[in-house]
Coordinates of C-alpha atoms and ligand atoms in Angstrom, one line a residue:
X1494 CA 30.1 -7.9 8.9
X1495 CA 28.7 -7.2 5.7
X1496 CA 28.6 -10.4 3.9
X1497 CA 30.9 -11.9 1.7
X1498 CA 31.2 -10.5 -1.8
X1499 CA 29.4 -12.8 -5.2
X1500 CA 32.7 -12.6 -6.9
X1501 CA 31.2 -13.3 -10.8
X1502 CA 33.8 -12.3 -14.1
X1503 CA 32.2 -11.0 -17.0
X1504 CA 34.1 -11.5 -20.2
X1505 CA 34.0 -9.5 -23.3
X1506 CA 33.8 -6.6 -20.2
X1507 CA 35.1 -3.4 -22.5
X1508 CA 32.6 -4.6 -25.9
X1509 CA 29.2 -2.5 -25.7
X1510 CA 27.2 -5.4 -23.3
X1511 CA 30.2 -4.4 -20.7
X1512 CA 29.5 -1.1 -20.5
X1513 CA 26.2 -1.9 -19.2
X1514 CA 26.1 -4.6 -18.0
X1515 CA 28.9 -3.7 -15.0
X1516 CA 27.3 -0.5 -14.2
X1517 CA 24.2 -2.1 -13.5
X1518 CA 26.1 -4.9 -11.7
X1519 CA 27.7 -2.5 -9.7
X1520 CA 24.8 -0.8 -8.9
X1521 CA 23.5 -3.6 -6.8
X1522 CA 20.6 -5.2 -9.8
X1523 CA 21.5 -8.5 -9.5
X1524 CA 22.3 -9.6 -5.6
X1525 CA 19.2 -7.1 -5.0
X1526 CA 22.3 -4.6 -3.3
X1527 CA 24.3 -7.3 -0.7
X1528 CA 27.5 -6.6 -1.7
X1529 CA 29.9 -8.1 -5.8
X1530 CA 32.6 -8.0 -6.6
X1531 CA 34.1 -7.7 -10.4
X1532 CA 36.2 -10.0 -12.3
X1533 CA 37.2 -8.3 -15.9
X1534 CA 38.3 -10.3 -18.5
X1535 CA 39.2 -9.4 -21.6
X1536 CA 41.8 -9.7 -24.5
X1537 CA 45.3 -7.6 -24.3
X1538 CA 44.9 -5.0 -26.2
X1539 CA 41.5 -4.1 -24.6
X1540 CA 42.4 -3.8 -20.8
X1541 CA 43.1 0.2 -22.0
X1542 CA 39.6 0.9 -22.5
X1543 CA 38.6 -1.4 -20.1
X1544 CA 40.7 0.3 -17.0
X1545 CA 38.1 3.6 -18.2
X1546 CA 35.6 1.9 -17.8
X1547 CA 36.7 1.0 -14.5
X1548 CA 37.9 4.8 -13.1
X1549 CA 34.3 5.1 -14.6
X1550 CA 32.8 2.9 -12.6
X1551 CA 34.9 4.0 -9.2
X1552 CA 33.4 7.6 -10.0
X1553 CA 30.0 6.1 -9.4
X1554 CA 31.0 4.9 -5.7
X1555 CA 28.2 2.0 -6.1
X1556 CA 28.2 1.0 -2.4
X1557 CA 27.8 -2.1 -3.2
X1558 CA 30.7 -2.7 -5.1
X1559 CA 33.0 -4.7 -3.2
X1560 CA 35.7 -5.3 -5.8
X1561 CA 37.3 -4.9 -8.9
X1562 CA 40.2 -6.8 -10.6
X1563 CA 40.7 -6.5 -14.4
X1564 CA 42.9 -9.2 -16.9
X1565 CA 43.9 -10.9 -20.0
X1566 CA 44.4 -14.1 -18.1
X1567 CA 41.2 -16.5 -18.1
X1568 CA 42.3 -18.9 -15.3
X1569 CA 43.4 -15.4 -12.5
X1570 CA 40.2 -13.8 -12.8
X1571 CA 37.8 -16.8 -13.0
X1572 CA 40.0 -17.4 -10.3
X1573 CA 37.0 -18.4 -6.9
X1574 CA 33.8 -16.7 -9.3
X1575 CA 30.8 -17.8 -7.7
X1576 CA 28.8 -16.4 -10.9
X1577 CA 31.0 -16.1 -14.7
X1578 CA 28.8 -14.0 -17.6
X1579 CA 30.5 -15.1 -20.0
X1580 CA 29.7 -12.4 -22.6
X1581 CA 32.8 -11.8 -24.8
X1582 CA 33.0 -12.7 -28.5
X1583 CA 32.5 -11.4 -31.8
X1584 CA 29.9 -10.0 -32.3
X1585 CA 27.4 -10.3 -35.8
X1586 CA 27.3 -7.7 -38.6
X1587 CA 24.4 -7.6 -41.7
X1588 CA 23.5 -10.1 -43.3
X1589 CA 24.9 -12.5 -41.1
X1590 CA 23.4 -15.2 -38.6
X1591 CA 24.7 -16.1 -35.7
X1592 CA 26.1 -19.5 -36.1
X1593 CA 28.9 -17.7 -39.0
X1594 CA 30.0 -17.3 -35.5
X1595 CA 31.0 -20.6 -35.0
X1596 CA 34.3 -21.3 -36.0
X1597 CA 35.6 -17.5 -35.0
X1598 CA 33.9 -17.9 -31.5
X1599 CA 34.0 -21.7 -30.9
X1600 CA 37.5 -21.0 -29.6
X1601 CA 37.2 -18.9 -26.9
X1602 CA 34.7 -21.2 -25.3
X1603 CA 37.1 -23.6 -25.1
X1604 CA 40.0 -22.3 -22.9
X1605 CA 37.3 -20.2 -20.8
X1606 CA 35.8 -23.7 -20.3
X1607 CA 39.1 -25.4 -19.2
X1608 CA 39.8 -22.1 -17.5
X1609 CA 36.9 -22.2 -15.6
X1610 CA 37.2 -26.3 -14.3
X1611 CA 40.7 -25.2 -13.2
X1612 CA 39.8 -22.7 -11.1
X1613 CA 36.4 -21.2 -10.5
X1614 CA 34.5 -21.8 -6.5
X1615 CA 32.6 -24.7 -6.1
X1616 CA 29.4 -23.4 -6.5
X1617 CA 30.4 -22.0 -9.8
X1618 CA 27.3 -21.2 -12.2
X1619 CA 28.2 -19.9 -16.1
X1620 CA 25.8 -18.0 -18.3
X1621 CA 26.6 -17.6 -21.5
X1622 CA 25.7 -14.8 -23.8
X1623 CA 28.3 -14.6 -26.9
X1624 CA 27.2 -16.2 -29.8
X1625 CA 25.9 -18.3 -31.3
X1626 CA 25.1 -18.8 -27.4
X1627 CA 23.6 -22.6 -27.3
X1628 CA 26.4 -23.8 -28.6
X1629 CA 29.1 -21.5 -26.7
X1630 CA 27.4 -23.4 -23.6
X1631 CA 27.9 -26.7 -24.9
X1632 CA 31.4 -26.0 -26.1
X1633 CA 32.3 -24.7 -23.1
X1634 CA 30.6 -27.6 -20.6
X1635 CA 32.6 -30.4 -22.7
X1636 CA 35.8 -28.0 -22.0
X1637 CA 34.7 -28.5 -17.8
X1638 CA 34.4 -31.9 -16.8
X1639 CA 34.8 -31.6 -13.4
X1640 CA 31.5 -28.8 -12.9
X1641 CA 27.7 -30.4 -13.1
X1642 CA 27.1 -29.9 -17.0
X1643 CA 23.3 -27.6 -15.3
X1644 CA 25.7 -25.2 -14.5
X1645 CA 26.1 -23.8 -17.8
X1646 CA 23.8 -22.3 -19.7
X1647 CA 23.2 -19.9 -22.9
X1648 CA 20.9 -16.5 -22.9
X1649 CA 17.3 -17.1 -23.9
X1650 CA 15.9 -14.2 -21.8
X1651 CA 16.5 -11.5 -24.1
X1652 CA 14.2 -13.6 -26.9
X1653 CA 12.0 -14.4 -23.6
X1654 CA 11.5 -10.6 -23.1
X1655 CA 10.8 -9.5 -26.5
X1656 CA 8.1 -12.6 -26.8
X1657 CA 5.7 -10.3 -23.6
X1658 CA 6.6 -7.4 -24.3
X1659 CA 5.2 -8.3 -28.3
X1660 CA 3.0 -9.9 -26.5
X1661 CA 1.6 -6.9 -24.4
X1662 CA 1.5 -4.8 -26.9
X1663 CA -0.7 -6.7 -29.1
X1664 CA -3.1 -7.5 -26.2
X1665 CA -2.9 -4.0 -24.1
X1666 CA -1.9 -6.0 -21.1
X1667 CA 0.7 -4.8 -18.9
X1668 CA 4.1 -6.7 -19.4
X1669 CA 3.7 -8.1 -16.0
X1670 CA 0.4 -10.0 -16.8
X1671 CA 1.7 -12.3 -18.9
X1672 CA 2.8 -15.6 -17.7
X1673 CA 4.5 -18.6 -18.4
X1674 CA 6.6 -17.9 -21.8
X1675 CA 8.8 -19.7 -23.4
X1676 CA 11.3 -20.0 -26.1
X1677 CA 11.9 -23.0 -27.7
X1678 CA 15.1 -23.9 -29.3
X1679 CA 18.2 -22.2 -30.3
X1680 CA 18.5 -18.1 -29.9
X1681 CA 18.3 -17.6 -34.0
X1682 CA 16.1 -16.7 -36.2
X1683 CA 14.9 -21.0 -35.9
X1684 CA 14.0 -20.6 -31.7
X1685 CA 10.1 -20.6 -31.2
X1686 CA 8.1 -17.9 -29.1
X1687 CA 4.9 -20.4 -27.7
X1688 CA 2.3 -18.6 -26.7
X1689 CA -0.2 -21.5 -26.2
X1690 CA 1.6 -22.2 -23.0
X1691 CA 1.7 -18.4 -22.0
X1692 CA -1.4 -16.2 -20.6
X1693 CA -2.0 -12.6 -20.1
X1694 CA -4.0 -12.1 -17.2
X1695 CA -4.2 -15.8 -16.6
X1696 CA -5.9 -16.1 -19.5
X1697 CA -4.5 -18.7 -21.9
X1698 CA -2.4 -16.1 -24.2
X1699 CA -3.5 -18.0 -28.3
X1700 CA -7.3 -17.6 -26.9
X1701 CA -7.1 -14.0 -25.9
X1702 CA -5.3 -13.2 -29.1
X1703 CA -6.9 -15.6 -31.0
X1704 CA -5.2 -14.6 -34.8
X1705 CA -3.1 -17.2 -35.6
X1706 CA -1.9 -15.2 -38.5
X1707 CA -0.8 -12.7 -36.1
X1708 CA 1.5 -15.8 -34.0
X1709 CA 2.5 -17.4 -37.4
X1710 CA 3.3 -14.0 -40.0
X1711 CA 3.9 -11.7 -37.1
X1712 CA 4.4 -12.3 -34.2
X1713 CA 7.8 -15.4 -34.4
X1714 CA 9.0 -13.5 -36.9
X1715 CA 9.4 -9.8 -35.2
X1716 CA 10.9 -12.7 -31.9
X1717 CA 13.5 -14.4 -33.4
X1718 CA 14.3 -11.3 -35.8
X1719 CA 14.9 -8.9 -33.4
X1720 CA 18.0 -9.1 -33.1
X1721 CA 18.9 -8.4 -36.9
X1722 CA 16.2 -5.9 -36.8
X1723 CA 18.2 -3.8 -34.3
X1724 CA 21.7 -4.6 -36.8
X1725 CA 19.7 -3.5 -39.5
X1726 CA 18.6 -0.3 -37.4
X1727 CA 21.4 0.6 -35.3
X1728 CA 24.6 -0.6 -36.7
X1729 CA 24.9 -3.2 -34.3
X1730 CA 23.4 -6.0 -32.6
X1731 CA 21.4 -5.0 -29.4
X1732 CA 24.0 -4.0 -26.2
X1733 CA 21.3 -2.3 -23.2
X1734 CA 18.7 -5.0 -23.8
X1735 CA 20.8 -8.2 -23.4
X1736 CA 22.7 -6.7 -20.1
X1737 CA 18.8 -7.0 -18.7
X1738 CA 18.7 -9.9 -20.0
X1739 CA 22.1 -11.2 -18.8
X1740 CA 21.3 -10.1 -15.6
X1741 CA 17.3 -10.9 -15.1
X1742 CA 18.6 -14.9 -16.0
X1743 CA 21.2 -15.0 -13.7
X1744 CA 19.3 -13.2 -11.1
X1745 CA 16.5 -15.5 -11.6
X1746 CA 19.2 -18.6 -11.6
X1747 CA 20.5 -17.4 -7.6
X1748 CA 17.7 -16.0 -6.5
X1749 CA 14.8 -18.3 -7.6
X1750 CA 11.9 -17.4 -10.2
X1751 CA 8.7 -16.2 -9.3
X1752 CA 6.2 -18.0 -8.1
X1753 CA 3.3 -20.0 -10.5
X1754 CA 5.7 -18.5 -13.5
X1755 CA 8.8 -19.8 -15.1
X1756 CA 11.7 -18.3 -17.4
X1757 CA 13.3 -19.6 -20.6
X1758 CA 17.0 -21.0 -20.1
X1759 CA 18.6 -22.6 -22.7
X1760 CA 20.1 -25.6 -20.7
X1761 CA 21.6 -28.7 -21.0
X1762 CA 18.6 -32.0 -22.6
X1763 CA 17.9 -34.7 -20.8
X1764 CA 15.4 -35.4 -22.8
X1765 CA 12.2 -33.5 -22.1
X1766 CA 10.1 -32.7 -25.0
X1767 CA 11.9 -35.3 -27.6
X1768 CA 15.1 -32.8 -27.3
X1769 CA 18.1 -35.2 -28.0
X1770 CA 20.0 -35.8 -24.0
X1771 CA 22.7 -33.1 -24.4
X1772 CA 22.0 -30.1 -26.5
X1773 CA 22.0 -26.8 -24.9
X1774 CA 18.5 -25.8 -26.0
X1775 CA 16.0 -23.2 -25.0
X1776 CA 12.8 -24.9 -22.4
X1777 CA 10.6 -23.3 -20.0
X1778 CA 12.2 -23.5 -16.2
X1779 CA 11.7 -22.4 -12.5
X1780 CA 14.8 -22.0 -11.1
X1781 CA 15.4 -22.3 -7.0
X1782 CA 18.6 -21.8 -5.0
X1783 CA 20.6 -21.9 -8.2
X1784 CA 18.9 -25.2 -9.7
X1785 CA 16.7 -25.2 -12.7
X1786 CA 14.5 -27.8 -13.4
X1787 CA 12.7 -27.8 -17.2
X1788 CA 8.8 -28.1 -17.1
X1789 CA 6.8 -31.5 -17.7
X1790 CA 3.7 -32.2 -18.6
X1791 CA 3.1 -29.4 -21.4
X1792 CA 1.3 -30.4 -24.2
X1793 CA 3.0 -30.1 -27.4
X1794 CA 0.6 -29.9 -30.5
X1795 CA 1.2 -29.7 -34.6
X1796 CA 2.2 -26.7 -35.1
X1797 CA 4.6 -26.2 -32.0
X1798 CA 6.1 -30.0 -32.4
X1799 CA 7.0 -28.3 -35.9
X1800 CA 8.5 -25.4 -35.0
X1801 CA 11.0 -26.7 -31.8
X1802 CA 11.7 -30.0 -34.9
X1803 CA 13.3 -27.1 -36.4
X1804 CA 15.7 -25.7 -34.4
X1805 CA 16.2 -28.8 -31.8
X1806 CA 17.8 -29.5 -36.2
X1807 CA 19.5 -26.7 -36.7
X1808 CA 21.3 -26.7 -32.5
X1809 CA 22.3 -30.8 -33.9
X1810 CA 23.9 -29.5 -37.1
X1811 CA 25.8 -27.1 -34.9
X1812 CA 27.3 -29.4 -32.7
X1813 CA 28.2 -31.7 -35.9
X1814 CA 30.0 -29.1 -37.4
X1815 CA 32.0 -27.8 -33.4
X1816 CA 32.7 -32.0 -33.3
X1817 CA 33.7 -31.8 -36.8
X1818 CA 36.2 -28.2 -35.6
X1819 CA 37.5 -30.7 -32.8
X1820 CA 36.1 -28.7 -30.0
X1821 CA 33.9 -31.1 -28.0
Ligands
LIG2237 N1 23.1 -14.2 -26.6 C1 22.3 -12.7 -26.8 O1 20.8 -12.6 -26.0 C2 22.7 -12.0 -27.2 C3 24.2 -12.6 -27.4 N2 25.2 -11.4 -28.0 C4 26.0 -11.9 -28.4 O2 26.8 -10.9 -27.2 C5 28.7 -10.3 -27.3 C6 29.7 -9.6 -27.6 O3 28.8 -8.8 -27.8 P1 28.6 -7.1 -27.9 O4 28.9 -6.5 -26.6 O5 27.9 -6.1 -28.1 O6 30.7 -7.0 -28.9 P2 31.6 -6.1 -28.9 O7 32.3 -6.7 -29.9 O8 31.2 -4.9 -28.6 O9 32.3 -6.9 -27.4 C7 33.1 -7.7 -27.3 C8 34.5 -8.2 -26.5 O10 34.5 -9.1 -26.0 C9 35.9 -9.0 -26.3 N3 36.7 -10.5 -26.0 C10 37.1 -11.5 -27.9 N4 37.4 -12.5 -27.2 C11 37.8 -12.7 -25.9 C12 37.9 -13.0 -24.8 N5 38.6 -14.7 -25.6 N6 38.5 -13.2 -23.9 C13 37.6 -11.9 -23.2 N7 36.6 -11.3 -24.6 C14 37.2 -11.3 -25.6 C15 36.3 -8.2 -27.4 O11 37.8 -7.3 -27.1 C16 35.0 -6.8 -26.9 O12 35.5 -6.1 -26.8 C17 28.5 -11.2 -29.4 O13 29.0 -13.2 -29.7 C18 27.3 -11.3 -29.4 O14 26.2 -11.3 -30.9 C19 24.7 -10.0 -27.9 C20 23.4 -9.7 -28.1 C21 22.2 -11.1 -27.6
LIG2238 O1 21.3 -10.1 -32.8 C1 22.8 -10.9 -32.6 O2 23.6 -10.3 -33.1 C2 22.9 -10.5 -31.3 C3 21.7 -10.9 -30.0 O3 22.0 -12.2 -29.9 C4 20.2 -10.4 -29.8 O4 20.2 -9.1 -30.2 O5 19.8 -11.3 -29.9

């Protein structure tokens, strides 16, 4: 008998990220080919477009796709889901920061948090991609009091992957030689991609690069502002790379991160590294069997401390703003 399919909800399924994400999920990229059932949530006016996407999913005849359900009612779509990928939200346009989306998108995550609280499976994990991702995860978690807060995370894996790619290009190493990369803080222009703990072929990345000017003036801003550069070039925000990172993050969370390495995930802070408890902030984490733990004991020098603190201060401002809006 084939195993019970993993029930995965995707919100905003008719959007640009959805158009890449659904086909990767259905082809087995998350489950390694084990059966997956897709539960796709959209707003009512987008359901017709979503029907077209489902026709295309059918036409791929993916062996691992065990079923697809679509709808506009979160309580129906989230019923019994083991994983919810919350992608659906308005993207930013040119000249906007992701934080500008707080009030527009915050309400979506209040309603979805409540629905997940009511109907999701007991083992549910919730990954938030929709921006501003960290604070949307905080909103969803705050509205789902029966789901442990550790089950919510926000996506900084795209930033993590961007940082790996930039470091590989600079050093001539293969991406597979880059390990121990960390994104700290918010998925925003204040994020801190940290080269001081990263490694290239087992050697300290900052020492291999040996160019603090490149780190400060090129590497950090290129990674932190990559989303804006893509919007500028493409006219719309990153989609296929965001879908790919959403899968990388979910796969590692459910099935475990690589031995002798770590990944970046925005998770609820327990106070580690001076990040106030309760904020959803990106940390170096290892994952195993659906649980994550923050890597402990890393030395944080003055430069890194300043960068982490600046991003965390922005997260505190976002938390205050959504508190004032009554969303948490
Ligand atoms: N964390 C990250 O690394 C990244 C996050 N993003 C964010 O992901 C989000 C989605 O991006 P795109 O797919 O490009 O946007 P899009 O506009 O193409 O698609 C969003 C979809 O969400 C749907 N939607 C809106 N409200 C909804 C609701 N209440 N329930 C269900 N669906 C709803 C819309 O109808 C639309 O089809 C944006 O907020 C974007 O900024 C994008 C790239 C990277
Ligand atoms: O920049 C944006 O608005 C979309 C996004 O989050 C990213 O590409 O990192």
